[in-house]
Coordinates of C-alpha atoms in Angstrom, one line a residue:
M1 CA 136.4 -77.5 -151.8
L2 CA 137.4 -80.0 -149.1
I3 CA 140.5 -78.2 -148.0
R4 CA 138.9 -74.7 -148.0
Q5 CA 135.9 -76.0 -146.0
T6 CA 138.2 -77.7 -143.6
L7 CA 140.0 -74.3 -143.0
L8 CA 136.7 -72.6 -142.4
Y9 CA 135.8 -75.1 -139.7
L10 CA 139.3 -75.0 -138.2
P11 CA 138.7 -72.6 -135.3
A12 CA 136.0 -74.8 -133.9
Q13 CA 138.1 -77.8 -134.4
L14 CA 141.0 -76.2 -132.5
L15 CA 139.5 -74.3 -129.6
G16 CA 137.2 -76.8 -128.0
P17 CA 139.3 -79.9 -128.2
L18 CA 142.4 -78.0 -127.1
A19 CA 140.5 -76.8 -124.0
Q20 CA 139.4 -80.3 -123.3
L21 CA 143.0 -81.6 -123.5
A22 CA 144.2 -78.8 -121.3
A23 CA 141.4 -79.6 -118.8
I24 CA 142.5 -83.2 -118.4
V25 CA 146.0 -82.0 -117.4
L26 CA 145.0 -79.0 -115.3
W27 CA 142.3 -80.8 -113.2
T28 CA 144.9 -83.4 -112.0
H29 CA 146.5 -80.5 -110.1
W30 CA 143.2 -79.6 -108.3
L31 CA 141.5 -83.0 -107.9
D32 CA 142.8 -86.1 -106.2
P33 CA 142.4 -89.5 -108.0
N34 CA 139.1 -90.2 -106.3
E35 CA 137.6 -86.8 -107.3
F36 CA 139.1 -87.0 -110.8
G37 CA 137.6 -90.4 -111.2
L38 CA 134.2 -89.1 -110.3
F39 CA 134.6 -86.2 -112.8
T40 CA 135.6 -88.5 -115.7
L41 CA 132.8 -90.9 -114.9
A42 CA 130.4 -88.0 -115.2
L43 CA 131.8 -87.2 -118.6
A44 CA 131.4 -90.9 -119.6
M45 CA 127.8 -90.8 -118.3
Q46 CA 127.0 -87.8 -120.5
E47 CA 128.3 -89.4 -123.6
A48 CA 126.3 -92.5 -122.9
V49 CA 123.0 -90.8 -122.4
Y50 CA 123.5 -88.7 -125.5
L51 CA 124.1 -91.8 -127.5
L52 CA 121.1 -93.5 -126.0
F53 CA 118.5 -90.8 -126.4
L54 CA 119.6 -88.1 -128.9
A55 CA 122.3 -89.4 -131.2
F56 CA 119.8 -91.3 -133.4
W57 CA 118.1 -88.0 -134.3
S58 CA 121.4 -86.3 -134.9
Y59 CA 122.4 -89.0 -137.3
F60 CA 119.1 -88.8 -139.2
L61 CA 119.3 -85.0 -139.6
L62 CA 122.9 -85.1 -140.7
R63 CA 122.1 -87.6 -143.4
F64 CA 118.7 -86.4 -144.7
L65 CA 118.2 -82.7 -143.8
P66 CA 120.4 -81.4 -146.7
G67 CA 118.0 -82.8 -149.3
A68 CA 114.7 -82.4 -147.4
D69 CA 111.8 -80.6 -149.0
A70 CA 109.5 -78.2 -147.1
L71 CA 107.0 -81.0 -146.2
L72 CA 109.7 -83.3 -144.8
R73 CA 111.3 -80.4 -142.9
E74 CA 107.9 -79.7 -141.2
R75 CA 107.6 -83.3 -140.2
M76 CA 111.1 -83.2 -138.9
D77 CA 110.3 -80.2 -136.7
V78 CA 107.4 -82.1 -135.1
I79 CA 109.5 -85.1 -134.4
E80 CA 112.3 -83.0 -133.1
S81 CA 110.0 -81.4 -130.6
W82 CA 109.0 -84.8 -129.2
V83 CA 112.6 -86.0 -129.2
F84 CA 113.7 -83.0 -127.2
F85 CA 110.9 -83.5 -124.6
A86 CA 111.4 -87.2 -124.2
N87 CA 115.2 -86.8 -124.1
G88 CA 115.0 -84.6 -121.0
V89 CA 112.8 -87.0 -119.1
L90 CA 114.9 -90.1 -120.1
Q91 CA 118.2 -88.4 -119.3
A92 CA 117.0 -87.4 -115.8
T93 CA 115.8 -90.9 -115.0
V94 CA 118.9 -92.7 -116.3
L95 CA 121.3 -90.3 -114.6
L96 CA 119.6 -91.0 -111.3
I97 CA 120.0 -94.7 -111.8
L98 CA 123.7 -94.4 -112.8
L99 CA 124.5 -92.2 -109.9
R100 CA 122.9 -94.8 -107.6
Y101 CA 125.0 -97.5 -109.1
V102 CA 128.3 -95.6 -108.9
S103 CA 127.9 -94.1 -105.4
H104 CA 126.0 -97.0 -104.0
D105 CA 123.5 -94.5 -102.6
W106 CA 120.9 -92.0 -103.9
P107 CA 122.5 -88.7 -104.9
S108 CA 121.9 -85.4 -103.2
P109 CA 119.6 -83.0 -105.0
A110 CA 122.5 -80.7 -105.7
L111 CA 124.6 -83.5 -107.3
W112 CA 121.7 -84.8 -109.4
T113 CA 120.7 -81.3 -110.6
T114 CA 124.2 -80.3 -111.5
L115 CA 124.9 -83.4 -113.4
F116 CA 121.5 -83.3 -115.2
V117 CA 122.1 -79.7 -116.4
F118 CA 125.6 -80.6 -117.4
T119 CA 124.6 -83.6 -119.4
L120 CA 121.5 -82.0 -121.0
T121 CA 123.3 -78.9 -122.1
R122 CA 126.3 -80.8 -123.4
S123 CA 124.1 -83.3 -125.3
Y124 CA 122.2 -80.4 -127.0
C125 CA 125.4 -78.6 -127.8
T126 CA 126.6 -81.8 -129.6
H127 CA 123.2 -82.2 -131.4
L128 CA 122.8 -78.6 -132.5
A129 CA 126.4 -78.5 -133.7
E130 CA 125.4 -81.2 -136.2
R131 CA 122.5 -79.1 -137.3
A132 CA 124.7 -76.1 -137.7
K133 CA 127.1 -78.2 -139.8
V134 CA 124.3 -79.2 -142.2
A135 CA 123.2 -75.6 -142.5
D136 CA 126.8 -74.4 -143.1
A137 CA 126.3 -72.1 -140.1
I138 CA 130.0 -72.0 -139.3
G139 CA 129.7 -69.3 -136.6
V140 CA 127.1 -71.2 -134.7
Y141 CA 129.0 -74.5 -135.0
T142 CA 132.1 -72.7 -133.7
A143 CA 130.2 -71.4 -130.7
L144 CA 128.7 -74.7 -129.8
Q145 CA 132.0 -76.6 -130.1
S146 CA 134.1 -74.0 -128.4
V147 CA 132.3 -71.9 -125.8
G148 CA 131.5 -74.9 -123.5
P149 CA 135.0 -76.3 -123.2
V150 CA 136.8 -73.0 -123.3
A151 CA 134.5 -70.9 -121.0
G152 CA 133.8 -73.8 -118.8
L153 CA 137.5 -74.3 -118.2
A154 CA 138.0 -70.6 -117.5
I155 CA 135.1 -70.5 -115.1
G156 CA 136.2 -73.6 -113.3
W157 CA 139.8 -72.5 -113.1
T158 CA 138.8 -69.1 -111.7
W159 CA 136.6 -70.9 -109.2
A160 CA 139.4 -73.2 -108.2
S161 CA 141.8 -70.3 -107.8
L162 CA 139.4 -68.4 -105.6
A163 CA 138.6 -71.5 -103.6
A164 CA 142.3 -72.2 -103.0
K165 CA 142.7 -68.8 -101.3
G166 CA 139.8 -69.4 -98.9
P167 CA 138.2 -72.1 -96.7
A168 CA 136.2 -73.6 -99.6
Q169 CA 137.6 -76.4 -101.8
I170 CA 136.6 -77.1 -105.4
G171 CA 135.5 -80.6 -106.3
P172 CA 133.9 -82.5 -109.2
L173 CA 130.5 -80.8 -108.5
E174 CA 131.9 -77.3 -108.9
V175 CA 133.8 -78.3 -112.0
L176 CA 130.7 -79.8 -113.7
A177 CA 128.7 -76.7 -112.7
S178 CA 131.3 -74.5 -114.4
Y179 CA 130.9 -76.4 -117.7
A180 CA 127.1 -76.4 -117.4
I181 CA 127.0 -72.6 -117.2
A182 CA 129.2 -72.2 -120.2
Q183 CA 127.3 -74.7 -122.3
S184 CA 124.0 -73.0 -121.4
L185 CA 125.4 -69.7 -122.8
S186 CA 126.4 -71.3 -126.1
L187 CA 122.9 -73.0 -126.4
L188 CA 121.2 -69.6 -125.9
Y189 CA 123.2 -68.2 -128.8
A190 CA 122.7 -71.2 -131.1
V191 CA 118.9 -71.4 -130.6
S192 CA 118.6 -67.7 -131.5
R193 CA 120.5 -68.3 -134.8
L194 CA 119.3 -71.7 -136.0
R195 CA 116.0 -72.4 -137.8
M196 CA 114.1 -74.3 -135.1
R197 CA 110.3 -74.6 -135.1
L198 CA 109.3 -76.8 -132.2
Q199 CA 105.7 -77.9 -132.1
L200 CA 104.1 -80.7 -130.0
R201 CA 101.6 -82.3 -132.3
K202 CA 101.1 -85.8 -133.7
P203 CA 104.2 -86.9 -135.6
D204 CA 104.0 -88.4 -139.1
R205 CA 104.3 -92.2 -138.7
A206 CA 106.1 -92.8 -142.0
T207 CA 108.8 -90.3 -141.2
W208 CA 109.1 -91.6 -137.6
R209 CA 109.5 -95.1 -139.0
R210 CA 112.2 -93.9 -141.3
V211 CA 114.0 -92.1 -138.5
C212 CA 114.0 -95.3 -136.4
L213 CA 115.1 -97.6 -139.2
Y214 CA 118.1 -95.3 -140.0
G215 CA 119.0 -93.7 -136.8
L216 CA 118.4 -96.4 -134.1
P217 CA 120.9 -98.9 -135.4
L218 CA 123.5 -96.1 -135.6
A219 CA 122.6 -95.0 -132.0
I220 CA 122.9 -98.5 -130.7
S221 CA 126.2 -98.9 -132.6
G222 CA 127.3 -95.7 -131.0
V223 CA 126.5 -97.0 -127.5
L224 CA 128.4 -100.2 -128.3
A225 CA 131.4 -98.2 -129.6
W226 CA 131.2 -96.1 -126.4
V227 CA 132.0 -99.2 -124.4
P228 CA 135.7 -99.6 -125.3
G229 CA 136.3 -95.9 -125.3
N230 CA 134.4 -94.8 -122.2
G231 CA 132.8 -97.8 -120.7
I232 CA 136.2 -99.1 -119.7
R233 CA 136.1 -96.6 -116.8
F234 CA 133.2 -98.5 -115.4
V235 CA 135.0 -101.8 -115.8
V236 CA 137.9 -100.3 -113.9
E237 CA 135.6 -98.9 -111.2
H238 CA 133.9 -102.2 -110.7
G239 CA 137.2 -104.0 -110.4
M240 CA 139.5 -101.5 -108.6
G241 CA 137.4 -98.6 -107.4
I242 CA 136.9 -94.9 -108.1
A243 CA 140.5 -93.8 -107.3
A244 CA 141.8 -96.3 -109.9
V245 CA 139.5 -94.7 -112.4
G246 CA 141.1 -91.4 -111.7
L247 CA 144.6 -92.7 -112.2
F248 CA 143.7 -94.6 -115.3
S249 CA 141.6 -91.8 -116.9
V250 CA 144.4 -89.3 -117.3
G251 CA 146.5 -91.3 -119.8
W252 CA 143.5 -92.9 -121.4
T253 CA 141.6 -89.7 -121.9
L254 CA 144.7 -87.8 -123.2
G255 CA 145.4 -90.5 -125.8
Q256 CA 141.8 -90.7 -126.9
R257 CA 141.1 -87.0 -127.0
A258 CA 144.4 -86.2 -128.7
C259 CA 143.5 -88.5 -131.5
A260 CA 139.9 -87.2 -131.6
F261 CA 141.2 -83.7 -131.8
A262 CA 143.5 -84.5 -134.7
A263 CA 140.7 -86.3 -136.5
M264 CA 138.2 -83.4 -136.0
L265 CA 140.6 -81.0 -137.6
V266 CA 139.7 -82.4 -141.0
T267 CA 136.5 -84.3 -140.6
A268 CA 133.9 -81.6 -139.9
A269 CA 133.8 -80.4 -143.5
A270 CA 134.6 -83.7 -145.2
F271 CA 131.6 -86.1 -144.9
P272 CA 128.9 -83.5 -145.9
I273 CA 130.7 -83.2 -149.3
A274 CA 130.4 -86.9 -149.9
L275 CA 126.7 -86.7 -148.8
R276 CA 126.0 -84.0 -151.4
L277 CA 127.6 -86.1 -154.1
E278 CA 125.5 -89.1 -153.1
A279 CA 122.3 -87.0 -153.0
Q280 CA 123.0 -85.9 -156.6
G281 CA 123.2 -89.6 -157.7
E282 CA 127.0 -89.6 -158.1
K283 CA 127.7 -92.6 -155.9
H284 CA 131.1 -93.5 -157.4
Q285 CA 132.3 -90.0 -156.9
A286 CA 131.0 -90.0 -153.3
L287 CA 133.0 -93.1 -152.5
E288 CA 136.1 -91.5 -154.1
Q289 CA 135.5 -88.5 -151.9
V290 CA 135.3 -90.8 -148.9
A291 CA 138.7 -92.2 -149.9
L292 CA 140.1 -88.7 -150.2
N293 CA 138.6 -87.8 -146.8
G294 CA 140.4 -90.8 -145.4
A295 CA 143.7 -89.9 -146.8
L296 CA 143.4 -86.4 -145.4
L297 CA 142.4 -87.9 -142.0
C298 CA 145.5 -90.1 -142.0
S299 CA 147.7 -87.2 -143.0
V300 CA 146.9 -85.6 -139.6
L301 CA 146.0 -88.5 -137.4
V302 CA 148.9 -90.8 -138.0
P303 CA 151.8 -88.4 -137.3
T304 CA 149.9 -87.0 -134.3
A305 CA 149.6 -90.5 -132.8
A306 CA 153.2 -91.4 -133.6
G307 CA 154.5 -88.1 -132.0
L308 CA 152.4 -88.5 -128.9
I309 CA 153.7 -92.1 -128.3
L310 CA 157.3 -91.0 -128.8
L311 CA 157.0 -88.0 -126.5
A312 CA 154.7 -89.7 -123.9
E313 CA 157.4 -89.7 -121.2
P314 CA 158.5 -86.1 -121.2
L315 CA 154.9 -85.0 -121.8
S316 CA 153.6 -86.9 -118.8
R317 CA 156.4 -85.7 -116.5
A318 CA 155.9 -82.0 -117.6
A319 CA 152.1 -81.9 -117.6
V320 CA 150.6 -84.3 -115.1
S321 CA 150.4 -84.0 -111.4
A322 CA 152.8 -86.3 -109.5
P323 CA 150.3 -88.9 -108.2
Y324 CA 149.2 -89.6 -111.8
I325 CA 152.6 -89.8 -113.6
A326 CA 153.5 -93.5 -113.3
T327 CA 150.1 -94.8 -114.5
T328 CA 149.9 -92.2 -117.3
L329 CA 153.3 -93.4 -118.6
S330 CA 152.0 -96.9 -119.0
I331 CA 148.5 -96.1 -120.3
L332 CA 149.1 -93.3 -122.7
P333 CA 150.8 -95.2 -125.6
L334 CA 148.0 -97.9 -125.5
A335 CA 145.3 -95.2 -125.3
T336 CA 146.8 -93.4 -128.3
L337 CA 146.9 -96.5 -130.5
A338 CA 143.3 -97.3 -129.5
G339 CA 142.3 -93.7 -130.3
L340 CA 144.0 -93.8 -133.7
I341 CA 142.3 -97.0 -134.7
K342 CA 138.9 -95.9 -133.3
N343 CA 139.0 -92.7 -135.3
L344 CA 140.1 -94.4 -138.5
R345 CA 137.1 -96.6 -138.3
S346 CA 134.6 -93.9 -137.3
H347 CA 135.7 -91.3 -139.8
F348 CA 136.9 -93.5 -142.6
A349 CA 135.8 -97.1 -142.7
N350 CA 132.3 -96.4 -141.4
Q351 CA 131.4 -93.7 -144.0
P352 CA 130.6 -96.1 -146.9
F353 CA 128.2 -97.8 -144.6
L354 CA 126.3 -94.5 -144.0
L355 CA 126.3 -93.7 -147.7
A356 CA 124.8 -97.1 -148.5
Q357 CA 122.4 -96.9 -145.5
K358 CA 123.9 -100.2 -144.2
T359 CA 123.5 -99.2 -140.6
A360 CA 122.6 -102.7 -139.5
W361 CA 126.0 -103.8 -140.6
T362 CA 127.8 -101.3 -138.4
L363 CA 125.6 -102.5 -135.6
A364 CA 126.7 -106.1 -136.1
I365 CA 130.4 -105.1 -136.1
D366 CA 129.9 -103.0 -133.0
M367 CA 128.3 -105.9 -131.2
L368 CA 131.3 -108.1 -132.1
E369 CA 133.7 -105.4 -130.9
T370 CA 131.8 -104.9 -127.6
A371 CA 131.8 -108.6 -126.8
L372 CA 135.5 -108.8 -127.5
F373 CA 136.1 -105.8 -125.3
L374 CA 134.2 -107.0 -122.3
A375 CA 136.1 -110.3 -122.4
A376 CA 139.5 -108.8 -123.1
A377 CA 139.3 -105.9 -120.7
A378 CA 138.0 -108.1 -117.8
I379 CA 140.8 -110.6 -118.4
G380 CA 143.4 -107.9 -118.8
L381 CA 142.3 -106.1 -115.7
R382 CA 142.4 -109.3 -113.7
T383 CA 145.8 -110.5 -115.0
M384 CA 147.7 -107.2 -115.7
G385 CA 145.8 -104.5 -113.9
L386 CA 145.2 -101.1 -115.5
V387 CA 147.6 -101.8 -118.4
G388 CA 145.8 -105.1 -119.1
A389 CA 142.4 -103.3 -119.3
A390 CA 143.9 -100.8 -121.8
A391 CA 145.4 -103.5 -123.9
G392 CA 142.1 -105.4 -124.0
A393 CA 140.3 -102.3 -125.3
L394 CA 143.0 -101.8 -127.9
A395 CA 142.6 -105.4 -129.1
A396 CA 138.9 -105.1 -129.4
V397 CA 138.9 -101.8 -131.4
S398 CA 141.6 -103.3 -133.7
V399 CA 139.4 -106.2 -134.6
G400 CA 136.3 -104.0 -135.2
A401 CA 138.3 -101.6 -137.5
L402 CA 139.8 -104.5 -139.5
V403 CA 136.4 -106.0 -140.2
S404 CA 134.9 -102.6 -141.1
F405 CA 137.7 -101.8 -143.6
V406 CA 137.5 -105.2 -145.2
I407 CA 133.7 -104.9 -145.8
A408 CA 133.9 -101.2 -146.9
V409 CA 136.4 -102.1 -149.6
R410 CA 135.2 -105.5 -150.7
K411 CA 131.4 -105.2 -150.3
L412 CA 130.7 -101.4 -150.6
G413 CA 133.3 -100.5 -153.2
M414 CA 135.3 -97.9 -151.3
P415 CA 138.7 -97.4 -153.0
M416 CA 141.8 -97.3 -150.8
P417 CA 144.0 -94.3 -151.3
V418 CA 147.2 -96.4 -151.4
A419 CA 149.4 -93.9 -153.0
H420 CA 148.4 -91.2 -150.4
L421 CA 148.8 -93.6 -147.5
A422 CA 152.3 -94.6 -148.6
R423 CA 153.4 -91.0 -148.7
I424 CA 152.0 -90.4 -145.3
A425 CA 153.6 -93.5 -143.8
L426 CA 157.0 -92.5 -145.3
A427 CA 156.8 -88.9 -143.9
T428 CA 155.7 -90.2 -140.5
L429 CA 158.7 -92.6 -140.4
V430 CA 161.1 -89.8 -141.2
M431 CA 159.5 -87.7 -138.4
A432 CA 159.8 -90.6 -136.0
A433 CA 163.4 -91.1 -136.8
G434 CA 164.1 -87.5 -136.1
L435 CA 162.3 -87.5 -132.7
S436 CA 164.0 -90.8 -131.7
A437 CA 167.4 -89.3 -132.3
L438 CA 166.8 -86.5 -129.8
P439 CA 168.4 -86.7 -126.3
P440 CA 166.2 -87.1 -123.3
L441 CA 163.8 -84.2 -122.9
A442 CA 163.0 -82.2 -119.7
G443 CA 160.6 -79.3 -119.3
W444 CA 158.1 -77.5 -121.5
T445 CA 160.7 -75.6 -123.5
Q446 CA 162.4 -78.7 -124.8
L447 CA 159.1 -80.5 -125.3
I448 CA 157.6 -77.7 -127.4
A449 CA 160.8 -77.5 -129.4
A450 CA 160.6 -81.2 -130.1
V451 CA 157.0 -80.9 -131.2
A452 CA 157.9 -78.1 -133.5
L453 CA 160.8 -80.1 -134.9
G454 CA 158.6 -83.1 -135.5
A455 CA 155.9 -81.1 -137.2
T456 CA 158.4 -79.4 -139.4
V457 CA 160.2 -82.6 -140.4
Y458 CA 156.9 -84.3 -141.2
A459 CA 155.5 -81.4 -143.2
A460 CA 158.8 -81.1 -145.2
A461 CA 158.9 -84.8 -145.9
L462 CA 155.2 -84.9 -146.9
A463 CA 155.7 -81.9 -149.2
L464 CA 158.6 -83.7 -150.9
T465 CA 156.5 -86.7 -151.6
Y466 CA 153.8 -84.4 -153.1
R467 CA 156.1 -82.0 -154.8
G468 CA 154.4 -82.7 -158.2
Q469 CA 150.9 -81.8 -156.8
L470 CA 151.6 -78.6 -154.9
G471 CA 150.1 -76.5 -157.7
Q472 CA 146.8 -78.5 -157.4
L473 CA 146.9 -77.9 -153.6
R474 CA 147.2 -74.1 -154.1
S475 CA 144.2 -74.2 -156.5
A476 CA 142.1 -76.2 -154.0
L477 CA 142.7 -73.4 -151.3
R478 CA 141.2 -70.7 -153.5
P479 CA 137.6 -69.6 -152.7
N480 CA 136.3 -70.3 -156.2
S481 CA 137.9 -73.8 -156.4
P482 CA 135.4 -76.6 -157.2

């Protein structure tokens, strides 16, 4: 079931993240470091306001909607109506304050409106994608995950191409507007397909209390986890200015998004299976499913990170605009390691906490990680510049992940898939040896050939380590497999 469900979700996991990765590279050729810094700060703002005002509700629905009866669903509809209304007001207010902080002046109506529509539509795309996942509405999920990044990039790239031929110039405002248009289109489609019955009447207090007790600690944890991944841009802006954010963000975002992309290939279908087992009272089987999910995650994430680090230099020189190359070369390996560790914690170590409803524990760990980050990134930025800031973030997420795994195994009973992890590590080492033996690479043709070689070597080595289980794998891919 796990592998088949993963394949069904694969188009959504490929199209959107690939477009996001391409956008980071392509916009360096249209935006200077100052403009690119503003663009990436806008992305970071959007993720922050989503985590602050909407994520808690997304977490609650993902966890409890599958087993909800008709009465609870009706109460959820009422609460969701109020959440949507309040979210719009709060996002508008916070964005105004953040823009005032970043630009040191009140934003123009055009800037504020564009950023508000961008953040609101992107937040609701993320939220409704979680609803679609719970409902097994794979087509809606695919649209919400893919249309915004893909169509937004296409609209923006067309806009940029037309602007280059005339007197107008494209900037961060036009780029954000392109994505806002595409995200709005995907929302219109999703709302017409999903079961949504919004009604503004008095919410049930007991249900609202339950939402807050479960969702708010997770949302606060999400905000705290956002700090090392995205808040680092504001640390850099405060210490070195907007242009430094632009230079830093290329390598940092590529490493983070590449790892997130690899993780999302296999995580969309994984956790709901564990939730269904837990809802049926099969807690031990649910934890075993989490361990299997983690092994599948590592089988994709670990070789991706290793390959990206080994090919960082030829990739940076081939893909990134000249002003960004030097900084990208120094930041990308650190960003990739941080992304690897962050996703292992988010999609592996944290899942037993969600099953056991120990969200306060994740909050405590995130508080520790955030405190370490603020100290390490500030010291690193002051002593070693942009590389030091990245190293500080890496150290902080490493400590948070280590603590999470120790508690998940020792306190919550999560088994570690040691045999699977050993096979994955061996196959990754074989792949790394093959890539390291290659001569210096130059240009896209050689780079693509190296990626294909690495993937082939890894797949072959992994298949050899699982040669006794290939029959079971074929059975798992059949539609009627359990």
